[in-house]
Amino acid sequence: MALSSNALKDDGERQVLAVKRPKYLRDFSCAGSACIDTCCKDWRIDLSVHEFAYLRYEIEDPELKQILASAIKEDPARKKGSETGFGYIELDAAGKCPVLDSCGLCRLQVRVGEEALSKTCRTYPRNQVLFTGPSPEFLQSASMSCPEVARLVMADPSALDLAQVTVDTEAVRLPATVMVDGRRATVAARYFSEIRTAVRQLLEAHPADPSLGLFAVAMFAQALSRREGRSSAQDAVWISERVSVYASREFASGFSGLRSDPSIAFSILQAFIRLRFRNPDRVVRTYVEHLNESFRGLGFDPENEAASLAGYVRARDEFPERMRQRPWMMRNIALAMFESSGFPAFDGPELWSQLVGLCIRYTLLRMVLIGTAARQGGPLDLETAVRAVYAYSRVMDHNAGF
């Protein structure tokens, strides 16, 4: 795709991009050997045909060459003719990448350089979206499945503030970027930037209750879906007017007395547990450990639904007090989920369905944190929250069937 847009500029001999990214990405760097749960274990590392050939035949370091000769495998399940998913790096008996050294550092990066890494290793935990259209945007975010990202998101009330920076196109590695074609005829495609701005405004308009913010976003998305096929020159004005309505105090006060039915939330949680944990791997088992701690905090008893619901309601009502040291935490989590989702995406489900998925992910994580806080007692400390959030995100963010 040709990149002749406002997002792409010439700076002398270099091509540079105007990039929007949250503040926490400015401060992010891999924790390396200090990471509480390295991403270099338990996850399969897929290789393209070019990455496979490079690691198998072009690495000159004798020790690395010997390690990779036995660890690089072709994937028998790969699609014929496909360059992606050609092979993978087989993990060792402990579930770690064999290239990881005893200090928890990657031998490839230390000895050869970042260019030797696979696309997966080079880009994780970052997400990138290039939107091409009347108002092009290049967006960066990161997944909270990385403990360091989760920590940065929750530690600072301004962590999700957006900033625009200029970066070299080579630095962002455009081939690893998701391209979004803003020339498509849908309302979501034409007004990608306006919709993303609207969602942020609605979430930030209800900072004390991100659930209400998500409900406002859901109302907005539903109204926008109904407008599909009836677009006009007034769409931008209509979006602005809807945001004003759903961000208003009147809207918030109209729903302030409503409470969700906890039995519905429990039903959803149990359904996903059955679906996702049928064949638990190491990543899932880590999450199950945190989930069990959360259930203990709720006093959850699968044989006594009434007692379980009562325990949840009690813990839910105590949750705001347990979050008093970091009252911005849940708002930041909701914003981080939104930023990393790429919403509104155009090649997946319709706008409304995408939003429902985002709301479910937030609701389930909030339930886990409510139980985690109740189990800990007193204010929820940052490190406990980080462990719960990254473990949850590793299960949910990287599960294509979710």
Coordinates of C-alpha atoms in Angstrom, one line a residue:
M1 CA 0.0 0.0 0.0
A2 CA 1.4 3.4 -1.0
L3 CA 1.9 5.7 2.0
S4 CA 1.4 9.2 0.6
S5 CA -0.6 10.8 3.3
N6 CA -0.5 13.3 6.2
A7 CA 0.7 10.5 8.4
L8 CA 3.8 10.0 6.3
K9 CA 6.2 12.9 5.8
D10 CA 9.7 13.4 4.3
D11 CA 12.3 14.6 6.7
G12 CA 15.4 15.2 4.5
E13 CA 16.5 11.7 3.4
R14 CA 14.3 9.8 5.9
Q15 CA 10.6 9.0 5.7
V16 CA 9.0 9.6 9.1
L17 CA 5.5 8.9 10.5
A18 CA 3.3 11.0 12.8
V19 CA 2.3 8.5 15.4
K20 CA -0.3 8.7 18.1
R21 CA 0.5 6.6 21.2
P22 CA -0.4 6.6 24.9
K23 CA 2.1 8.0 27.4
Y24 CA 2.9 4.7 28.9
L25 CA 4.6 3.5 25.6
R26 CA 7.0 6.4 25.9
D27 CA 8.1 4.9 29.3
F28 CA 8.0 1.3 28.2
S29 CA 11.1 -0.9 27.9
C30 CA 11.4 -4.7 28.2
A31 CA 12.2 -5.6 31.8
G32 CA 14.4 -8.5 30.5
S33 CA 15.8 -10.6 33.3
A34 CA 13.8 -8.7 35.9
C35 CA 10.4 -9.6 34.4
I36 CA 8.1 -11.4 36.8
D37 CA 6.9 -13.8 34.0
T38 CA 8.9 -13.6 30.8
C39 CA 7.2 -13.9 27.5
C40 CA 10.0 -16.1 26.3
K41 CA 8.3 -19.2 27.8
D42 CA 5.1 -21.1 27.5
W43 CA 4.2 -19.4 24.2
R44 CA 5.0 -21.0 20.9
I45 CA 7.1 -18.7 18.6
D46 CA 5.9 -19.0 15.0
L47 CA 8.3 -18.3 12.1
S48 CA 7.7 -17.2 8.5
V49 CA 9.5 -19.1 5.8
H50 CA 12.1 -16.3 5.6
E51 CA 12.6 -16.3 9.4
F52 CA 12.9 -20.0 9.4
A53 CA 15.6 -20.0 6.7
Y54 CA 17.5 -17.2 8.4
L55 CA 17.6 -18.8 11.8
R56 CA 18.3 -22.3 10.4
Y57 CA 21.0 -21.5 7.9
E58 CA 22.5 -18.0 8.4
I59 CA 23.3 -17.7 12.1
E60 CA 27.1 -17.9 12.4
D61 CA 27.5 -18.0 16.2
P62 CA 28.5 -21.6 17.0
E63 CA 26.5 -22.0 20.2
L64 CA 23.4 -20.4 18.7
K65 CA 23.8 -22.4 15.5
Q66 CA 23.8 -25.7 17.5
I67 CA 20.8 -24.7 19.6
L68 CA 18.7 -23.6 16.6
A69 CA 19.6 -26.6 14.6
S70 CA 17.6 -28.8 17.0
A71 CA 15.0 -26.3 18.1
I72 CA 13.8 -25.0 14.7
K73 CA 10.9 -27.1 13.4
E74 CA 8.7 -27.1 10.3
D75 CA 5.0 -26.9 11.0
P76 CA 3.3 -29.9 9.4
A77 CA -0.1 -28.1 9.9
R78 CA 0.9 -25.1 7.9
K79 CA -1.2 -24.1 4.9
K80 CA 0.3 -25.0 1.6
G81 CA 2.0 -22.1 -0.1
S82 CA 1.7 -19.8 2.9
E83 CA 4.7 -17.9 4.0
T84 CA 3.4 -17.4 7.5
G85 CA 3.3 -20.1 10.1
F86 CA 6.0 -22.0 8.2
G87 CA 7.8 -23.2 11.3
Y88 CA 8.3 -22.6 15.0
I89 CA 10.9 -22.7 17.8
E90 CA 10.3 -25.7 19.9
L91 CA 10.3 -24.9 23.7
D92 CA 12.5 -26.9 26.1
A93 CA 11.2 -29.2 28.8
A94 CA 10.6 -26.3 31.2
G95 CA 8.5 -24.5 28.5
K96 CA 11.2 -21.9 27.8
C97 CA 12.7 -20.7 24.5
P98 CA 16.0 -22.6 24.2
V99 CA 17.7 -19.3 23.1
L100 CA 17.0 -17.8 26.5
D101 CA 20.2 -17.7 28.7
S102 CA 20.5 -18.3 32.4
C103 CA 20.0 -14.6 33.1
G104 CA 16.7 -14.5 31.3
L105 CA 18.1 -12.7 28.3
C106 CA 17.7 -13.6 24.6
R107 CA 21.0 -14.8 23.2
L108 CA 19.9 -13.8 19.7
Q109 CA 19.3 -10.2 20.6
V110 CA 22.4 -9.9 22.7
R111 CA 24.8 -11.6 20.2
V112 CA 23.3 -10.8 16.8
G113 CA 20.9 -7.9 17.3
E114 CA 17.2 -7.2 17.2
E115 CA 17.1 -7.8 13.4
A116 CA 17.7 -11.5 14.1
L117 CA 14.4 -11.8 16.0
S118 CA 11.2 -13.1 14.6
K119 CA 8.4 -10.6 14.0
T120 CA 6.6 -12.0 17.0
C121 CA 9.5 -11.4 19.3
R122 CA 10.5 -8.1 17.7
T123 CA 7.1 -6.4 18.1
Y124 CA 5.5 -8.0 21.2
P125 CA 3.8 -6.5 23.2
R126 CA 3.2 -3.6 20.8
N127 CA 0.2 -3.3 18.6
Q128 CA 0.1 -1.0 15.5
V129 CA -2.6 0.2 13.2
L130 CA -2.2 2.4 10.1
F131 CA -5.5 4.0 9.1
T132 CA -5.5 5.4 5.5
G133 CA -8.3 7.8 4.6
P134 CA -9.2 11.5 4.6
S135 CA -7.5 11.9 8.0
P136 CA -4.8 9.2 8.1
E137 CA -3.6 8.0 11.5
F138 CA -0.9 5.7 12.7
L139 CA -1.7 4.3 16.2
Q140 CA 0.4 2.4 18.6
S141 CA -0.6 0.6 21.8
A142 CA 0.5 -2.5 23.8
S143 CA -1.1 -5.5 25.4
M144 CA -1.4 -5.8 29.2
S145 CA -0.5 -9.5 28.8
C146 CA 3.0 -8.0 29.3
P147 CA 3.5 -7.4 33.1
E148 CA 5.5 -4.3 32.5
V149 CA 2.8 -2.8 30.3
A150 CA 0.1 -3.7 32.9
R151 CA 2.2 -2.0 35.6
L152 CA 2.6 1.2 33.6
V153 CA -1.0 1.4 32.6
M154 CA -2.2 1.1 36.3
A155 CA 0.5 3.1 38.1
D156 CA 0.0 6.5 36.5
P157 CA -3.3 8.4 36.2
S158 CA -2.0 10.0 33.0
A159 CA -0.7 6.8 31.5
L160 CA -3.3 6.7 28.7
D161 CA -3.0 10.3 27.7
L162 CA -2.3 10.4 23.9
A163 CA 0.7 12.1 22.5
Q164 CA 1.8 12.5 18.8
V165 CA 5.4 11.8 18.1
T166 CA 7.4 11.6 14.9
V167 CA 9.3 8.3 14.3
D168 CA 11.3 6.8 11.5
T169 CA 9.3 4.4 9.3
E170 CA 12.1 1.8 9.7
A171 CA 11.7 2.0 13.5
V172 CA 8.0 1.1 13.4
R173 CA 8.6 -1.8 10.9
L174 CA 5.6 -1.2 8.6
P175 CA 5.4 -4.9 7.4
A176 CA 4.3 -5.8 11.0
T177 CA 1.5 -3.2 10.9
V178 CA -2.2 -3.8 10.5
M179 CA -3.5 -1.7 7.6
V180 CA -7.0 -0.3 7.7
D181 CA -8.5 1.1 4.5
G182 CA -10.4 4.2 5.3
R183 CA -11.8 4.4 1.7
R184 CA -14.4 1.8 2.4
A185 CA -18.0 2.9 2.3
T186 CA -19.0 2.1 5.9
V187 CA -19.7 4.8 8.4
A188 CA -17.1 3.2 10.7
A189 CA -14.4 3.3 8.0
R190 CA -15.1 6.9 6.9
Y191 CA -15.2 8.2 10.5
F192 CA -12.5 6.0 12.1
S193 CA -10.8 8.9 13.8
E194 CA -14.0 10.5 15.0
I195 CA -15.3 7.3 16.4
R196 CA -12.1 6.6 18.3
T197 CA -12.1 10.1 19.7
A198 CA -15.8 9.7 20.7
V199 CA -15.1 6.4 22.5
R200 CA -12.2 8.0 24.5
Q201 CA -14.4 11.0 25.4
L202 CA -17.2 8.7 26.7
L203 CA -14.9 6.6 28.8
E204 CA -13.2 9.7 30.2
A205 CA -16.5 11.4 30.9
H206 CA -17.4 8.8 33.5
P207 CA -14.0 8.2 35.3
A208 CA -15.6 7.1 38.6
D209 CA -17.5 4.3 36.9
P210 CA -15.9 2.9 33.7
S211 CA -18.8 0.4 33.4
L212 CA -21.1 3.4 32.9
G213 CA -18.6 4.7 30.3
L214 CA -18.7 1.4 28.5
F215 CA -22.5 1.4 28.6
A216 CA -22.4 4.9 27.0
V217 CA -20.1 3.6 24.3
A218 CA -22.4 0.7 23.7
M219 CA -25.4 3.1 23.3
F220 CA -23.3 5.1 20.9
A221 CA -22.2 2.1 18.9
Q222 CA -25.7 0.7 18.7
A223 CA -27.0 4.1 17.4
L224 CA -24.1 4.2 14.9
S225 CA -24.9 0.7 13.6
R226 CA -28.5 1.7 12.9
R227 CA -27.2 4.6 10.9
E228 CA -25.3 2.3 8.5
G229 CA -26.6 2.7 5.0
R230 CA -28.1 6.1 5.8
S231 CA -24.9 8.1 5.9
S232 CA -24.8 11.7 4.8
A233 CA -22.6 14.9 5.0
Q234 CA -24.0 15.4 8.5
D235 CA -22.4 12.2 10.0
A236 CA -19.6 14.1 11.8
V237 CA -22.1 16.5 13.3
W238 CA -24.3 13.6 14.4
I239 CA -21.4 11.8 16.0
S240 CA -20.5 15.0 18.0
E241 CA -24.1 15.4 19.1
R242 CA -24.4 11.8 20.3
V243 CA -21.2 12.1 22.3
S244 CA -22.5 15.2 24.0
V245 CA -25.7 13.3 25.0
Y246 CA -23.9 10.2 26.3
A247 CA -21.2 12.1 28.1
S248 CA -23.7 14.4 30.0
R249 CA -24.4 14.4 33.7
E250 CA -28.1 13.8 32.8
F251 CA -27.2 10.5 31.1
A252 CA -25.1 9.4 34.1
S253 CA -27.8 10.4 36.7
G254 CA -30.4 8.5 34.7
F255 CA -28.5 5.3 35.1
S256 CA -26.9 5.9 38.5
G257 CA -29.4 3.7 40.4
L258 CA -29.1 0.7 38.0
R259 CA -27.3 -2.4 39.1
S260 CA -26.2 -5.3 36.9
D261 CA -27.6 -8.7 37.6
P262 CA -24.6 -10.6 39.1
S263 CA -26.0 -13.9 38.1
I264 CA -25.6 -13.0 34.4
A265 CA -22.0 -12.1 35.0
F266 CA -21.3 -15.4 36.8
S267 CA -23.0 -17.3 34.0
I268 CA -20.7 -15.6 31.4
L269 CA -17.6 -16.2 33.5
Q270 CA -18.4 -19.9 34.0
A271 CA -19.1 -20.4 30.3
F272 CA -15.8 -19.0 29.3
I273 CA -14.0 -21.1 31.9
R274 CA -15.5 -24.2 30.5
L275 CA -14.7 -23.2 26.9
R276 CA -11.2 -21.9 27.4
F277 CA -9.8 -24.2 30.1
R278 CA -10.8 -27.5 28.6
N279 CA -7.2 -28.3 27.7
P280 CA -5.2 -26.1 30.0
D281 CA -1.6 -25.2 29.0
R282 CA 1.0 -23.5 31.2
V283 CA -0.3 -20.0 30.3
V284 CA -3.9 -21.0 31.3
R285 CA -2.7 -22.7 34.5
T286 CA -1.1 -19.4 35.6
Y287 CA -4.4 -17.6 35.1
V288 CA -6.3 -20.4 36.9
E289 CA -4.1 -19.9 40.0
H290 CA -5.1 -16.2 40.0
L291 CA -8.7 -17.0 39.3
N292 CA -8.8 -19.4 42.2
E293 CA -7.5 -16.7 44.5
S294 CA -10.2 -14.4 43.2
F295 CA -12.9 -17.0 43.8
R296 CA -11.6 -17.5 47.4
G297 CA -11.9 -13.7 47.9
L298 CA -15.5 -13.9 46.7
G299 CA -16.3 -16.9 48.8
F300 CA -17.3 -18.7 45.6
D301 CA -19.0 -22.0 46.1
P302 CA -20.0 -23.8 42.8
E303 CA -22.5 -25.9 44.9
N304 CA -24.2 -22.8 46.4
E305 CA -25.0 -20.2 43.9
A306 CA -26.9 -18.0 46.4
A307 CA -24.0 -17.8 48.7
S308 CA -21.6 -17.1 45.8
L309 CA -23.8 -14.3 44.5
A310 CA -24.0 -12.8 48.0
G311 CA -20.2 -12.9 48.3
Y312 CA -19.7 -11.2 45.0
V313 CA -22.2 -8.4 45.8
R314 CA -20.5 -7.8 49.1
A315 CA -17.0 -7.7 47.5
R316 CA -18.3 -5.5 44.6
D317 CA -19.7 -3.0 47.0
E318 CA -16.4 -2.9 48.9
F319 CA -14.3 -2.6 45.8
P320 CA -14.4 1.3 45.4
E321 CA -12.9 1.6 48.9
R322 CA -10.3 -1.0 48.1
M323 CA -9.3 1.1 45.0
R324 CA -9.1 4.4 46.8
Q325 CA -5.3 4.6 46.5
R326 CA -5.5 4.4 42.7
P327 CA -9.1 5.5 41.8
W328 CA -8.0 5.9 38.1
M329 CA -7.0 2.2 37.7
M330 CA -10.2 0.8 36.3
R331 CA -10.6 3.7 33.9
N332 CA -7.1 3.2 32.6
I333 CA -7.7 -0.5 32.2
A334 CA -10.8 0.2 30.1
L335 CA -8.9 2.7 28.0
A336 CA -6.0 0.4 27.5
M337 CA -8.3 -2.4 26.4
F338 CA -10.0 0.0 23.9
E339 CA -6.6 1.2 22.5
S340 CA -5.2 -2.2 22.0
S341 CA -8.4 -3.6 20.4
G342 CA -8.1 -1.5 17.3
F343 CA -11.8 -0.6 17.6
P344 CA -13.5 -0.1 15.2
A345 CA -12.0 -2.8 13.1
F346 CA -13.5 -3.4 9.7
D347 CA -12.7 -7.0 8.8
G348 CA -14.2 -8.6 11.8
P349 CA -17.7 -8.6 13.3
E350 CA -19.9 -5.6 12.9
L351 CA -19.4 -2.5 15.1
W352 CA -21.9 -3.6 17.8
S353 CA -20.5 -7.1 18.1
Q354 CA -17.0 -5.7 18.5
L355 CA -18.1 -3.5 21.3
V356 CA -20.0 -6.3 23.1
G357 CA -16.7 -8.3 23.1
L358 CA -14.8 -5.4 24.6
C359 CA -17.4 -5.0 27.3
I360 CA -17.3 -8.7 28.2
R361 CA -13.5 -8.6 28.5
Y362 CA -13.6 -5.6 30.8
T363 CA -16.5 -7.0 32.9
L364 CA -14.7 -10.4 33.4
L365 CA -11.4 -8.7 34.4
R366 CA -13.3 -6.4 36.8
M367 CA -14.8 -9.5 38.5
V368 CA -11.4 -11.0 38.8
L369 CA -10.0 -7.9 40.4
I370 CA -13.0 -7.5 42.8
G371 CA -12.3 -11.0 44.1
T372 CA -8.5 -10.4 44.2
A373 CA -9.0 -7.3 46.2
A374 CA -11.4 -9.0 48.6
R375 CA -8.9 -11.9 49.0
Q376 CA -6.0 -9.5 49.8
G377 CA -8.1 -7.4 52.2
G378 CA -7.5 -3.6 52.5
P379 CA -6.5 -1.5 49.6
L380 CA -5.5 -3.4 46.4
D381 CA -1.7 -3.1 46.0
L382 CA -0.2 -2.5 42.5
E383 CA 1.9 -5.7 42.3
T384 CA -1.1 -7.9 43.1
A385 CA -3.2 -6.1 40.5
V386 CA -0.4 -6.4 37.9
R387 CA -0.2 -10.2 38.4
A388 CA -4.0 -10.6 38.1
V389 CA -4.3 -8.4 35.0
Y390 CA -1.4 -9.8 33.0
A391 CA -2.4 -13.4 33.7
Y392 CA -6.0 -12.7 32.6
S393 CA -4.8 -10.8 29.5
R394 CA -2.5 -13.6 28.4
V395 CA -5.5 -16.0 28.3
M396 CA -8.0 -13.6 26.7
D397 CA -6.0 -11.3 24.5
H398 CA -4.2 -14.1 22.6
N399 CA -7.1 -16.5 22.2
A400 CA -8.5 -16.2 18.6
G401 CA -11.6 -18.2 19.5
F402 CA -12.5 -15.9 22.4

